[in-house]
C-alpha atoms as a printed R data frame, in Angstrom:
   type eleno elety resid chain resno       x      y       z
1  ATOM     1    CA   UNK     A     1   0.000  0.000   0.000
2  ATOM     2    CA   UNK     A     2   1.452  3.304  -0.928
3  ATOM     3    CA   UNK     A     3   0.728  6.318   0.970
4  ATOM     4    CA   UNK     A     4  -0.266  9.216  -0.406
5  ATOM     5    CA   UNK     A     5   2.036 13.008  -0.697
6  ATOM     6    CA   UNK     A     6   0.902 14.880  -0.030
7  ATOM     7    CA   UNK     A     7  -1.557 13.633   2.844
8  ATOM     8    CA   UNK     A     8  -5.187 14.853   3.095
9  ATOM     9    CA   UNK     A     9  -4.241 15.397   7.205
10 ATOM    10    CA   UNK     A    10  -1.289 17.953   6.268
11 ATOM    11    CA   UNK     A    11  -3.283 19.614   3.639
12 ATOM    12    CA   UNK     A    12  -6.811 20.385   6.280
13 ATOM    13    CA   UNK     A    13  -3.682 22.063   8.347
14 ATOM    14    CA   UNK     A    14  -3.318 24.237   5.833
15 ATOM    15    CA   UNK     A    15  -6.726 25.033   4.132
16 ATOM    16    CA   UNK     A    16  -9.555 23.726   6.494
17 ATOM    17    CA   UNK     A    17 -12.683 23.491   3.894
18 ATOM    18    CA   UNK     A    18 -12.111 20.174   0.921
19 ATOM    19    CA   UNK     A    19 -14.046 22.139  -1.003
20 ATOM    20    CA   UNK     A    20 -11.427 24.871  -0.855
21 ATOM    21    CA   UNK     A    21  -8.712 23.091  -1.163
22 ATOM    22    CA   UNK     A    22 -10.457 20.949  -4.524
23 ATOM    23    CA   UNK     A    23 -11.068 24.610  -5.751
24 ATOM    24    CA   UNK     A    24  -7.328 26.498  -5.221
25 ATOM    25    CA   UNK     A    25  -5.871 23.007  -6.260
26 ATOM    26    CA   UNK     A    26  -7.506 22.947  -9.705
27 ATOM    27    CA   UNK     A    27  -7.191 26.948  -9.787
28 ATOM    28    CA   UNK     A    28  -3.475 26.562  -9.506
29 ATOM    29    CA   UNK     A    29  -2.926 23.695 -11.317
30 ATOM    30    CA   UNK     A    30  -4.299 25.472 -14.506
31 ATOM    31    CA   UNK     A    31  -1.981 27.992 -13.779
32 ATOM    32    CA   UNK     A    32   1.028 25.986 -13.787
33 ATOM    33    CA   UNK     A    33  -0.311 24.470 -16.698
34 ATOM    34    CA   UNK     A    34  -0.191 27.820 -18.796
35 ATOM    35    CA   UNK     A    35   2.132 30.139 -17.132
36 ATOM    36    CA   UNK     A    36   5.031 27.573 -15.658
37 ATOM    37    CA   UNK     A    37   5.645 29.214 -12.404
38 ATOM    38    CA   UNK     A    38   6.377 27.181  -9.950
39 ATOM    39    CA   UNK     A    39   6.890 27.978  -6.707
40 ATOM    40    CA   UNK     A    40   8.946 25.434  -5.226
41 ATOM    41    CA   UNK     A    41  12.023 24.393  -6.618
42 ATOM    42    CA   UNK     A    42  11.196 20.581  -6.432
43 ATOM    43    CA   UNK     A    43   8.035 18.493  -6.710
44 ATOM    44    CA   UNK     A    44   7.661 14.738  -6.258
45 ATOM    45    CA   UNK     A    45   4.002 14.609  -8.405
46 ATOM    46    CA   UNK     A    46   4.240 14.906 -12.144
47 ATOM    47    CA   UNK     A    47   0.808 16.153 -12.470
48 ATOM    48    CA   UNK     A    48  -0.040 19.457 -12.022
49 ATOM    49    CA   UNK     A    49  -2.711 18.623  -9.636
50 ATOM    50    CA   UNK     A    50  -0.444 17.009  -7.403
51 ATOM    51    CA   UNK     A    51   2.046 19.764  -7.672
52 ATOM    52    CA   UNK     A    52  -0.562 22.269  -6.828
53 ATOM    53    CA   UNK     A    53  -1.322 19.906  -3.589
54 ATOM    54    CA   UNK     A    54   2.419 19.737  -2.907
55 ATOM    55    CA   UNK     A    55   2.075 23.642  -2.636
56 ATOM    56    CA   UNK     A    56  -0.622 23.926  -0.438
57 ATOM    57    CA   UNK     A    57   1.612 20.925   2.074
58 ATOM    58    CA   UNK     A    58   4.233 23.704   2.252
59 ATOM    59    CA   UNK     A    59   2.223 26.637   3.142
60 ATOM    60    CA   UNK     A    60   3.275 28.655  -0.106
61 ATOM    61    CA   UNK     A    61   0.041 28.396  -1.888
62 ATOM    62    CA   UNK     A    62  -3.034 29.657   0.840
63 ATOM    63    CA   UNK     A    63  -6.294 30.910   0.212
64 ATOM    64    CA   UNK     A    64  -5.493 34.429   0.493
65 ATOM    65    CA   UNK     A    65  -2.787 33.672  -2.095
66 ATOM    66    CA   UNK     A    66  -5.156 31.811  -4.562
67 ATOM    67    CA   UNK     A    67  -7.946 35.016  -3.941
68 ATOM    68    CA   UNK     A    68  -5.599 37.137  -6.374
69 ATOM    69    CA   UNK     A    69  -8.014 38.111  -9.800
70 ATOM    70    CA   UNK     A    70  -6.708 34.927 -12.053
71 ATOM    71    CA   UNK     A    71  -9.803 34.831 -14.446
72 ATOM    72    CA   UNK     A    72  -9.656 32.144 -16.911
73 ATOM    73    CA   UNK     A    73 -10.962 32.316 -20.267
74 ATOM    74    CA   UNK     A    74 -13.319 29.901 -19.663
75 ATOM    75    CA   UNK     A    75 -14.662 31.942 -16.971
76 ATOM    76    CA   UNK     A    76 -14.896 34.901 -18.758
């Protein structure tokens, strides 16, 4: 059995609401997916999901951060 990284326990540390978390995590992972900007300088997932998770783990990627006015051209 292989445990998940990051875990769902560290990441409710971090952002307290999964519906929050599903919601900055696919926010940000659509920005790395266009823009490449990472903000750490190593990531264990491959996906961007993952490496948006990874970011929350660390505490460099909070809600107030993910707030900013990203609008998507979906969204518009």
């Amino acid at each position: 059995m292989t445990m998940l990284y990051p875990s769902i326990d560290s990441l409710k540390r971090q952002i307290d609401s999964k519906y929050t978390l599903v919601s900055i995590a696919s926010k940000r992972a659509r920005e790395l997916q266009e823009k490449n900007n990472p903000l750490l300088g190593d990531y264990e997932a491959e996906k961007f999901v993952g490496m948006a998770l990874e970011e929350v783990a660390e505490g460099v990627l909070t809600k107030e951060a993910a707030d900013a006015n990203v609008q998507y051209e979906d969204e518009m």
